[in-house]
Amino acid sequence: MALLLRHSRKLRRVHGVLDCERGSIARHFSASACSTTLKKEDGVSNSSLEYGKKAGSLSISQDRKSGKDTHKFKVSPQEARGLYSSNRVLISATGVNSLFSCGQVVLARHFSSAADLPAHEEIGMPSLSPTMTEGNIARWVKKEGDKVSPGEVLCEVETDKATVEMECMEEGYLAKIVCGDGAKEIKVGEIIAITVEEEGDIEKFKDYKAPASSAAPAESKPQSESTEPKGEEKELPKAAEPKATKTEESSHSGDRVFSSPIARKLAEDNNVPLSSLKASEAKGTKKEAAAAPGLGHVDLPNSQIRKVTANRLLKSKQTIPHYYLTVDSRVDELIKLRSELNPLQDASGGKKISINDLVIKAAALALRKVPECNSSWMNDFIRQYHNVNINVAVQTEHGLFVPVVRDADKKGLATIADEVKQLALRARDNSLKPEDYEGGTFTVSNLGGPFGIKQFCAIVNPPQAAILAIGSAEKRVIPGTDGQFEVGSFMSATLSCDHRVIDGAIGAEWLKAFKGYLENPTTMLL
């Protein structure tokens, strides 16, 4: 078997993959679409040809030497990345031998850069969360020229949720950093760095620039803007200026005097010709504008997290029909239970249980009792979840995070207290991982305990259908037994609901169950 070993080191044992008697591998440095040629031998399965039909366009030609049919298909660079990722051949687990059981395989790899560059891998901005479309480079851990190995951290990427470490997938050298520290709004898939296999190839990428085709397509401008000459575009604002100023200050157009009604009235009352007022009026306006004191300000750049949070909240408020239900719960028994459990926690070395931990547990149990509120609107249907995963809103200097406590209905108070404190700590350190905040089905936001807010209405966190806003507990004088009065502690809770998913009566039923757990907290321990 003859092998042309001028490809990646990863393919030097390709005979173990191809499982064929003979084979050759060639690298095509071309900006055109990749091609793969499969030469069918007698008695060989057609699985590889079927695979070729699915991957791209298939053509059949005849081998001059053998006279046998050769099947060739072409795929686009985008499809090629799915077939041949960097220097790796991606093969489905449905059977390697049956997929490549052919007499001859020629693999062509697409390179978007110039043909004179050596073998290299283009590292794109990864998608590190389901909602991520772009990201920022917080900092590079590796420098240009450094050797990299699989599993080592290349850089820290600021996503729409948190700052995540990006690890290297292959062994080699970091030849070029295309997007440096602090680079903003990099589209998913856009090239951020180049790695090479040989250390001697690093210098060849000193002046490397990412091709325009490698970046994600920018937002398309309206067709009218792209087809109009630049000169006309620049003149548009100037043409609109006279219309905006006609009603505010007088001006001349030939012999005709244009003026506002106020200017004409003042001129008539004082027997002054409008023509004599025109120049002085215009000058006075400009001087007043120039002399107006400016407001001192500072422009604070928005982090990727804050921008995405703003867009999601705006979309939520615009597209989700919110309604709000509020109840006041007497929490004397809840406070008493907490005071009894915390000494036990201290003795065992566990975390102290907070009122918010008890609220999370009560909300989770209420969701299990009224599962209609543990749902999402999916346009054609409503998805009702079996797991009760509670997101807990945590405010940090980096923005608002909502880490998730999974299966909160099945966990004890001590476990919930420990998880919430650990997640809040990672949120403040900006070190949350995607699994720490993804997959929530309901959100709890508490501004009462930390800030003393009595009552507020929170915005639904899509795709969830409800969010619970917790206010502070306050003491009230209430009627007691035998005509006496007593003092009780009451806490306000407001449920914001998506009316497409949760009807008013269902939301009220959930709040009734939630209030029952708060006022009789020992039932949460059963």
Coordinates of C-alpha atoms in Angstrom, one line a residue:
M1 CA 0.0 0.0 0.0
A2 CA 1.4 3.3 -1.1
L3 CA 0.9 6.4 1.1
L4 CA 1.8 10.0 0.3
L5 CA 2.7 11.2 3.7
R6 CA 2.7 14.9 3.2
H7 CA -0.5 15.4 5.1
S8 CA -1.1 15.9 8.8
R9 CA 0.6 13.6 11.3
K10 CA -2.9 12.6 12.4
L11 CA -3.4 10.7 9.1
R12 CA -0.1 8.9 8.9
R13 CA -1.9 5.8 10.1
V14 CA -4.7 6.2 7.7
H15 CA -4.5 2.6 6.5
G16 CA -6.0 1.7 9.8
V17 CA -9.0 3.9 9.0
L18 CA -9.4 3.1 5.3
D19 CA -9.0 -0.6 5.7
C20 CA -8.1 -1.0 2.0
E21 CA -5.4 -2.7 0.1
R22 CA -4.0 0.4 -1.5
G23 CA -4.6 4.1 -1.0
S24 CA -3.2 7.5 -1.6
I25 CA -3.7 10.8 0.2
A26 CA -3.1 14.2 -1.4
R27 CA -3.6 17.7 -0.1
H28 CA -5.3 20.2 -2.4
F29 CA -4.5 23.8 -1.6
S30 CA -7.3 25.5 -3.3
A31 CA -10.0 28.0 -2.5
S32 CA -12.5 26.1 -4.6
A33 CA -14.9 23.5 -3.2
C34 CA -13.3 20.4 -1.8
S35 CA -13.6 17.1 -3.7
T36 CA -13.5 13.5 -2.7
T37 CA -13.0 10.7 -5.3
L38 CA -14.2 7.2 -4.5
K39 CA -13.1 4.4 -6.8
K40 CA -15.4 1.5 -6.5
E41 CA -13.9 -2.0 -6.6
D42 CA -15.7 -5.2 -7.4
G43 CA -17.8 -6.6 -4.6
V44 CA -17.5 -3.4 -2.5
S45 CA -20.4 -1.9 -0.6
N46 CA -22.1 1.2 -1.9
S47 CA -22.3 2.8 1.6
S48 CA -19.5 5.2 0.7
L49 CA -21.2 6.3 -2.5
E50 CA -24.5 6.9 -0.7
Y51 CA -22.5 9.0 1.8
G52 CA -21.1 11.0 -1.1
K53 CA -24.5 11.6 -2.5
K54 CA -25.6 13.1 0.9
A55 CA -22.5 15.2 1.3
G56 CA -22.5 16.9 -2.1
S57 CA -22.9 16.5 -5.8
L58 CA -22.0 13.1 -7.3
S59 CA -20.5 12.6 -10.7
I60 CA -19.4 9.3 -12.3
S61 CA -16.4 9.0 -14.6
Q62 CA -14.3 6.1 -15.9
D63 CA -10.8 5.2 -14.8
R64 CA -8.5 5.1 -17.9
K65 CA -6.3 2.2 -16.6
S66 CA -8.9 -0.1 -15.2
G67 CA -12.0 1.0 -17.1
K68 CA -14.0 1.0 -13.9
D69 CA -16.4 3.6 -12.8
T70 CA -15.0 6.3 -10.5
H71 CA -17.5 8.2 -8.4
K72 CA -16.6 11.7 -7.5
F73 CA -18.6 14.2 -5.4
K74 CA -17.9 17.8 -4.4
V75 CA -18.9 19.7 -1.3
S76 CA -18.8 23.3 -0.3
P77 CA -16.1 24.6 2.1
Q78 CA -18.8 24.8 4.8
E79 CA -19.8 21.2 4.2
A80 CA -16.2 20.2 4.1
R81 CA -15.6 21.5 7.6
G82 CA -18.2 19.0 8.7
L83 CA -16.4 16.2 6.8
Y84 CA -12.8 17.2 7.4
S85 CA -12.4 19.3 10.5
S86 CA -8.9 20.9 10.6
N87 CA -6.4 18.0 10.2
R88 CA -8.9 15.4 11.3
V89 CA -11.2 13.1 9.4
L90 CA -14.6 13.0 11.1
I91 CA -16.2 9.6 10.8
S92 CA -19.5 8.5 12.1
A93 CA -19.7 5.7 14.5
T94 CA -21.9 3.6 12.2
G95 CA -19.0 1.6 10.9
V96 CA -15.6 2.9 9.7
N97 CA -14.8 -0.2 7.5
S98 CA -18.1 0.0 5.7
L99 CA -17.9 3.7 5.1
F100 CA -14.4 3.6 3.5
S101 CA -14.4 0.2 2.0
C102 CA -13.1 1.4 -1.4
G103 CA -10.1 0.9 -3.6
Q104 CA -8.9 4.5 -3.6
V105 CA -9.7 7.5 -1.5
V106 CA -8.4 11.0 -2.3
L107 CA -9.1 13.5 0.5
A108 CA -9.0 17.2 -0.4
R109 CA -8.9 19.8 2.4
H110 CA -10.1 23.3 1.9
F111 CA -7.8 26.2 2.8
S112 CA -9.3 29.7 2.9
S113 CA -5.9 31.4 2.9
A114 CA -3.3 31.8 0.2
A115 CA -2.0 28.6 -1.4
D116 CA 1.6 29.3 -0.5
L117 CA 1.0 29.0 3.2
P118 CA 2.0 25.7 4.9
A119 CA -0.5 23.3 6.6
H120 CA -2.3 25.0 9.4
E121 CA -5.5 25.0 11.4
E122 CA -7.9 27.9 11.6
I123 CA -9.4 28.3 15.0
G124 CA -12.8 29.9 14.9
M125 CA -14.9 31.6 17.7
P126 CA -16.7 28.6 19.3
S127 CA -20.4 28.5 20.2
L128 CA -20.2 28.0 24.0
S129 CA -23.9 28.3 24.8
P130 CA -27.1 27.6 22.9
T131 CA -27.9 31.3 22.6
M132 CA -24.4 32.5 21.7
T133 CA -24.0 34.3 18.3
E134 CA -20.9 36.3 19.1
G135 CA -18.3 36.6 21.8
N136 CA -15.4 38.7 23.2
I137 CA -11.8 37.7 23.9
A138 CA -11.2 38.4 27.5
R139 CA -7.5 37.5 27.4
W140 CA -5.1 35.0 25.7
V141 CA -3.5 32.5 28.0
K142 CA -1.1 31.4 25.3
K143 CA 1.2 33.7 23.3
E144 CA 2.2 33.5 19.7
G145 CA 4.9 30.9 19.3
D146 CA 3.9 28.9 22.3
K147 CA 3.5 25.1 22.0
V148 CA 0.0 23.9 22.7
S149 CA -1.4 20.5 23.6
P150 CA -4.9 19.1 23.8
G151 CA -6.7 20.2 26.9
E152 CA -4.6 23.3 27.5
V153 CA -6.4 26.6 27.8
L154 CA -5.8 28.8 24.8
C155 CA -7.9 31.9 25.8
E156 CA -10.8 33.1 27.9
V157 CA -13.9 33.9 25.9
E158 CA -16.7 36.2 27.2
T159 CA -20.0 34.7 26.1
D160 CA -23.5 35.9 26.5
K161 CA -23.6 34.0 29.9
A162 CA -20.2 34.0 31.4
T163 CA -16.4 34.0 30.8
V164 CA -15.4 30.5 29.6
E165 CA -12.0 28.9 29.1
M166 CA -11.4 27.7 25.5
E167 CA -9.2 24.6 25.3
C168 CA -6.9 23.5 22.5
M169 CA -8.0 20.4 20.6
E170 CA -4.8 19.5 18.9
E171 CA -1.1 19.5 19.4
G172 CA 1.0 22.1 17.6
Y173 CA 2.2 25.7 17.9
L174 CA 0.2 29.0 18.2
A175 CA 1.4 30.7 15.0
K176 CA -0.9 33.8 14.9
I177 CA -3.4 35.5 17.2
V178 CA -5.9 37.1 14.8
C179 CA -8.2 38.6 17.5
G180 CA -6.2 39.9 20.5
D181 CA -7.1 40.6 24.1
G182 CA -10.3 42.6 24.4
A183 CA -11.5 42.0 20.9
K184 CA -15.3 42.6 20.8
E185 CA -18.3 41.2 19.0
I186 CA -16.6 38.3 17.2
K187 CA -19.1 36.3 15.3
V188 CA -19.3 32.6 16.0
G189 CA -17.1 30.8 13.4
E190 CA -14.9 33.8 12.7
I191 CA -11.2 33.0 12.8
I192 CA -9.5 34.1 16.0
A193 CA -6.1 32.2 15.8
I194 CA -3.9 30.0 13.6
T195 CA -2.0 26.9 14.8
V196 CA 0.6 24.9 12.9
E197 CA 2.2 21.5 13.4
E198 CA 5.8 22.5 12.7
E199 CA 7.6 25.2 14.8
G200 CA 9.4 26.4 11.7
D201 CA 6.1 27.4 10.1
I202 CA 5.3 30.0 12.7
E203 CA 7.2 32.8 11.0
K204 CA 5.3 32.3 7.7
F205 CA 2.1 33.6 9.4
K206 CA 3.6 36.8 10.7
D207 CA 1.5 38.9 8.3
Y208 CA -1.4 36.6 8.1
K209 CA -4.8 38.2 7.8
A210 CA -8.1 36.3 8.1
P211 CA -9.9 36.0 4.8
A212 CA -13.2 37.9 4.6
S213 CA -15.1 34.7 3.8
S214 CA -14.1 33.2 7.1
A215 CA -16.1 35.6 9.1
A216 CA -19.7 35.2 9.8
P217 CA -21.8 37.3 7.4
A218 CA -22.6 40.8 8.6
E219 CA -26.1 42.0 8.9
S220 CA -27.3 42.9 5.5
K221 CA -28.0 46.5 4.8
P222 CA -31.2 47.6 3.0
Q223 CA -30.9 47.2 -0.7
S224 CA -31.5 50.9 -1.3
E225 CA -28.5 51.8 0.8
S226 CA -26.1 49.3 -1.0
T227 CA -27.1 50.4 -4.5
E228 CA -27.0 54.2 -4.0
P229 CA -23.8 56.0 -4.7
K230 CA -21.9 57.2 -1.6
G231 CA -22.1 60.8 -2.8
E232 CA -25.8 60.7 -2.7
E233 CA -25.9 59.2 0.7
K234 CA -23.8 62.0 2.1
E235 CA -26.1 64.6 0.6
L236 CA -29.3 63.2 2.1
P237 CA -28.9 64.6 5.6
K238 CA -28.0 68.1 4.2
A239 CA -31.2 68.1 2.1
A240 CA -33.3 67.4 5.1
E241 CA -31.9 70.3 7.2
P242 CA -34.0 73.2 5.8
K243 CA -37.2 71.3 6.5
A244 CA -36.3 70.9 10.1
T245 CA -35.4 74.5 10.6
K246 CA -38.2 76.3 8.7
T247 CA -40.6 76.4 11.6
E248 CA -38.1 77.5 14.2
E249 CA -36.2 80.4 12.5
S250 CA -36.7 82.6 9.6
S251 CA -34.8 82.4 6.3
H252 CA -34.7 83.8 2.8
S253 CA -35.4 82.1 -0.5
G254 CA -35.1 84.8 -3.2
D255 CA -37.4 87.6 -2.3
R256 CA -39.7 85.6 -0.1
V257 CA -39.2 85.6 3.7
F258 CA -39.9 82.4 5.6
S259 CA -40.6 82.7 9.3
S260 CA -42.5 81.0 12.1
P261 CA -45.8 82.3 13.4
I262 CA -44.2 83.6 16.6
A263 CA -41.6 85.5 14.7
R264 CA -44.3 87.1 12.5
K265 CA -46.4 88.0 15.5
L266 CA -43.5 89.6 17.4
A267 CA -42.4 91.6 14.3
E268 CA -46.0 92.9 13.7
D269 CA -46.5 93.9 17.4
N270 CA -43.2 95.9 17.3
N271 CA -43.5 97.3 13.8
V272 CA -40.2 95.7 12.8
P273 CA -39.6 94.3 9.2
L274 CA -38.9 90.6 9.1
S275 CA -36.0 91.1 6.8
S276 CA -34.1 93.0 9.4
L277 CA -34.7 90.4 12.0
K278 CA -33.6 87.4 9.9
A279 CA -29.9 87.7 10.2
S280 CA -29.7 88.7 13.9
E281 CA -32.2 86.0 14.8
A282 CA -30.2 83.2 13.2
K283 CA -27.0 84.5 14.7
G284 CA -28.5 84.7 18.1
T285 CA -29.8 81.1 17.9
K286 CA -26.3 79.8 17.0
K287 CA -24.6 81.7 19.8
E288 CA -27.1 80.4 22.3
A289 CA -26.6 76.9 21.1
A290 CA -22.8 77.3 21.3
A291 CA -22.9 78.8 24.7
A292 CA -25.2 76.2 26.2
P293 CA -23.2 74.3 28.9
G294 CA -22.6 70.6 28.1
L295 CA -23.5 67.9 30.5
G296 CA -20.6 66.0 32.1
H297 CA -20.8 62.3 31.4
V298 CA -18.8 59.1 31.1
D299 CA -19.6 56.3 28.6
L300 CA -19.4 52.8 30.1
P301 CA -18.9 50.0 27.6
N302 CA -21.5 47.2 27.8
S303 CA -20.2 43.8 28.4
Q304 CA -21.4 40.9 26.2
I305 CA -23.4 39.6 29.1
R306 CA -25.2 42.9 29.7
K307 CA -26.0 43.3 26.0
V308 CA -27.5 39.8 25.7
T309 CA -29.4 40.2 28.9
A310 CA -30.8 43.5 27.7
N311 CA -31.9 42.0 24.4
R312 CA -33.5 39.0 26.0
L313 CA -35.4 41.1 28.6
L314 CA -36.6 43.5 25.9
K315 CA -37.8 40.6 23.7
S316 CA -39.5 39.1 26.7
K317 CA -41.4 42.2 27.6
Q318 CA -42.4 42.8 23.9
T319 CA -43.4 39.3 23.0
I320 CA -44.6 37.7 26.2
P321 CA -48.1 38.7 27.6
H322 CA -47.2 39.2 31.2
Y323 CA -49.6 39.3 34.1
Y324 CA -48.9 39.4 37.8
L325 CA -50.3 37.8 41.0
T326 CA -49.3 38.8 44.5
V327 CA -49.8 37.1 47.9
D328 CA -48.6 37.9 51.4
S329 CA -47.6 34.9 53.4
R330 CA -47.1 34.8 57.2
V331 CA -43.6 33.5 57.7
D332 CA -43.2 33.2 61.5
E333 CA -43.1 29.4 61.3
L334 CA -40.6 29.6 58.5
I335 CA -38.3 31.9 60.5
K336 CA -38.7 29.6 63.5
L337 CA -37.8 26.5 61.5
R338 CA -34.7 28.2 60.1
S339 CA -33.6 29.1 63.6
E340 CA -33.9 25.4 64.6
L341 CA -32.1 24.0 61.6
N342 CA -29.1 26.3 61.6
P343 CA -27.6 25.2 64.9
L344 CA -27.6 21.7 63.4
Q345 CA -25.9 22.9 60.3
D346 CA -23.2 24.6 62.4
A347 CA -22.6 21.5 64.4
S348 CA -22.2 19.4 61.2
G349 CA -20.1 22.0 59.4
G350 CA -22.7 22.8 56.8
K351 CA -23.7 26.1 55.3
K352 CA -26.4 28.1 57.0
I353 CA -29.8 27.9 55.6
S354 CA -31.3 31.2 54.4
I355 CA -34.8 32.3 53.9
N356 CA -34.1 32.3 50.2
D357 CA -33.1 28.6 50.4
L358 CA -36.5 27.8 52.0
V359 CA -38.2 29.9 49.3
I360 CA -36.4 27.9 46.6
K361 CA -37.5 24.6 48.2
A362 CA -41.1 25.8 48.6
A363 CA -41.2 27.0 44.9
A364 CA -39.8 23.7 43.7
L365 CA -42.4 21.6 45.6
A366 CA -45.2 23.9 44.4
L367 CA -44.0 23.3 40.8
R368 CA -44.2 19.6 41.4
K369 CA -47.8 20.0 42.7
V370 CA -48.8 22.4 39.9
P371 CA -46.7 21.2 36.9
E372 CA -48.5 23.5 34.4
C373 CA -46.3 26.3 35.7
N374 CA -43.2 24.3 35.0
S375 CA -43.6 24.7 31.3
S376 CA -42.5 26.6 28.1
W377 CA -44.4 28.1 25.1
M378 CA -43.2 26.3 21.9
N379 CA -45.5 28.0 19.4
D380 CA -47.2 24.8 18.2
F381 CA -47.3 23.2 21.7
I382 CA -46.6 23.7 25.4
R383 CA -43.6 21.8 26.7
Q384 CA -44.1 20.6 30.3
Y385 CA -40.9 19.6 32.1
H386 CA -40.4 16.6 34.3
N387 CA -37.4 18.1 36.1
V388 CA -37.8 21.1 38.4
N389 CA -34.6 23.2 37.9
I390 CA -34.7 26.6 39.7
N391 CA -32.7 29.5 38.4
V392 CA -31.6 31.9 41.2
A393 CA -30.9 35.5 40.2
V394 CA -27.5 36.8 41.4
Q395 CA -26.4 40.4 40.9
T396 CA -22.7 40.9 40.3
E397 CA -20.4 43.7 39.1
H398 CA -20.3 41.8 35.8
G399 CA -24.0 41.8 35.3
L400 CA -27.0 39.6 36.3
F401 CA -26.4 35.9 36.4
V402 CA -29.0 33.1 36.9
P403 CA -27.3 29.9 38.0
V404 CA -29.5 26.8 38.3
V405 CA -30.2 24.4 41.1
R406 CA -31.2 21.2 39.4
D407 CA -33.9 18.9 40.7
A408 CA -34.5 21.3 43.6
D409 CA -37.7 19.4 44.5
K410 CA -35.7 16.3 45.3
K411 CA -32.9 17.9 47.3
G412 CA -32.7 18.7 51.0
L413 CA -32.4 22.2 52.4
A414 CA -28.8 21.6 53.4
T415 CA -27.9 20.6 49.8
I416 CA -29.8 23.6 48.3
A417 CA -28.0 26.0 50.7
D418 CA -24.6 24.7 49.8
E419 CA -25.2 24.7 46.0
V420 CA -26.7 28.2 46.0
K421 CA -23.7 29.6 47.9
Q422 CA -21.2 27.9 45.6
L423 CA -23.0 29.1 42.5
A424 CA -23.3 32.7 43.8
L425 CA -19.6 32.6 44.5
R426 CA -18.7 31.4 41.0
A427 CA -21.1 34.0 39.5
R428 CA -19.3 36.8 41.4
D429 CA -15.9 35.5 40.2
N430 CA -17.3 35.3 36.7
S431 CA -16.3 31.7 36.5
L432 CA -19.7 30.0 35.8
K433 CA -19.7 27.2 33.2
P434 CA -22.5 26.6 30.8
E435 CA -23.8 23.7 32.8
D436 CA -24.1 26.0 35.8
Y437 CA -26.8 28.2 34.2
E438 CA -28.4 26.2 31.4
G439 CA -31.6 24.1 31.6
G440 CA -33.6 26.1 34.2
T441 CA -37.4 25.7 34.1
F442 CA -38.4 28.5 36.7
T443 CA -36.6 31.5 38.2
V444 CA -36.6 33.0 41.7
S445 CA -35.5 36.6 42.2
N446 CA -35.2 37.9 45.7
L447 CA -34.7 41.7 46.3
G448 CA -36.3 41.6 49.8
G449 CA -33.6 40.0 51.9
P450 CA -30.6 41.8 50.4
F451 CA -32.1 45.2 49.7
G452 CA -35.3 45.5 51.7
I453 CA -37.6 45.9 48.7
K454 CA -41.2 45.3 49.8
Q455 CA -42.7 44.1 46.5
F456 CA -41.8 44.1 42.8
C457 CA -42.7 42.6 39.5
A458 CA -40.0 40.6 37.7
I459 CA -39.7 40.0 33.9
V460 CA -40.2 36.4 32.7
N461 CA -36.9 34.7 31.7
P462 CA -37.6 33.1 28.4
P463 CA -38.2 30.3 27.4
Q464 CA -39.6 29.8 30.9
A465 CA -43.2 30.7 31.6
A466 CA -43.0 32.2 35.1
I467 CA -40.7 34.0 37.5
L468 CA -41.2 34.6 41.3
A469 CA -40.3 38.0 42.8
I470 CA -39.7 37.9 46.6
G471 CA -40.0 41.0 48.8
S472 CA -38.8 41.6 52.3
A473 CA -40.5 40.3 55.5
E474 CA -42.2 42.9 57.6
K475 CA -43.9 42.9 61.0
R476 CA -47.6 43.7 61.1
V477 CA -50.2 44.0 63.9
I478 CA -53.0 41.6 63.2
P479 CA -56.2 40.5 65.1
G480 CA -55.6 37.6 67.4
T481 CA -57.7 35.3 69.5
D482 CA -60.2 36.6 72.2
G483 CA -60.2 40.1 70.7
Q484 CA -56.5 40.5 71.3
F485 CA -53.9 41.7 68.8
E486 CA -50.6 40.1 67.9
V487 CA -47.6 40.8 65.8
G488 CA -46.8 38.7 62.7
S489 CA -44.1 38.6 60.0
F490 CA -45.4 38.8 56.4
M491 CA -43.6 38.4 53.2
S492 CA -44.8 39.5 49.8
A493 CA -44.4 37.2 46.7
T494 CA -45.3 38.2 43.2
L495 CA -45.6 35.6 40.4
S496 CA -45.1 37.0 36.8
C497 CA -46.7 34.6 34.3
D498 CA -46.8 34.1 30.6
H499 CA -50.5 34.1 29.9
R500 CA -50.0 31.9 26.8
V501 CA -48.9 29.1 29.1
I502 CA -50.4 29.8 32.5
D503 CA -54.0 30.8 32.9
G504 CA -54.9 33.1 35.8
A505 CA -56.5 30.3 37.8
I506 CA -53.5 28.0 37.3
G507 CA -51.1 30.8 38.5
A508 CA -53.4 31.4 41.5
E509 CA -53.4 27.7 42.3
W510 CA -49.6 27.6 42.2
L511 CA -49.3 30.7 44.6
K512 CA -51.8 29.0 46.9
A513 CA -49.5 25.9 47.1
F514 CA -46.4 28.0 47.5
K515 CA -48.0 30.0 50.3
G516 CA -49.1 26.8 52.0
Y517 CA -45.4 25.6 52.2
L518 CA -44.2 28.9 53.6
E519 CA -46.8 29.1 56.3
N520 CA -46.5 25.4 57.2
P521 CA -42.8 24.8 56.4
T522 CA -42.6 21.4 58.2
T523 CA -44.6 19.9 55.3
M524 CA -41.5 20.6 53.1
L525 CA -39.6 18.1 55.2
L526 CA -42.1 15.2 54.6

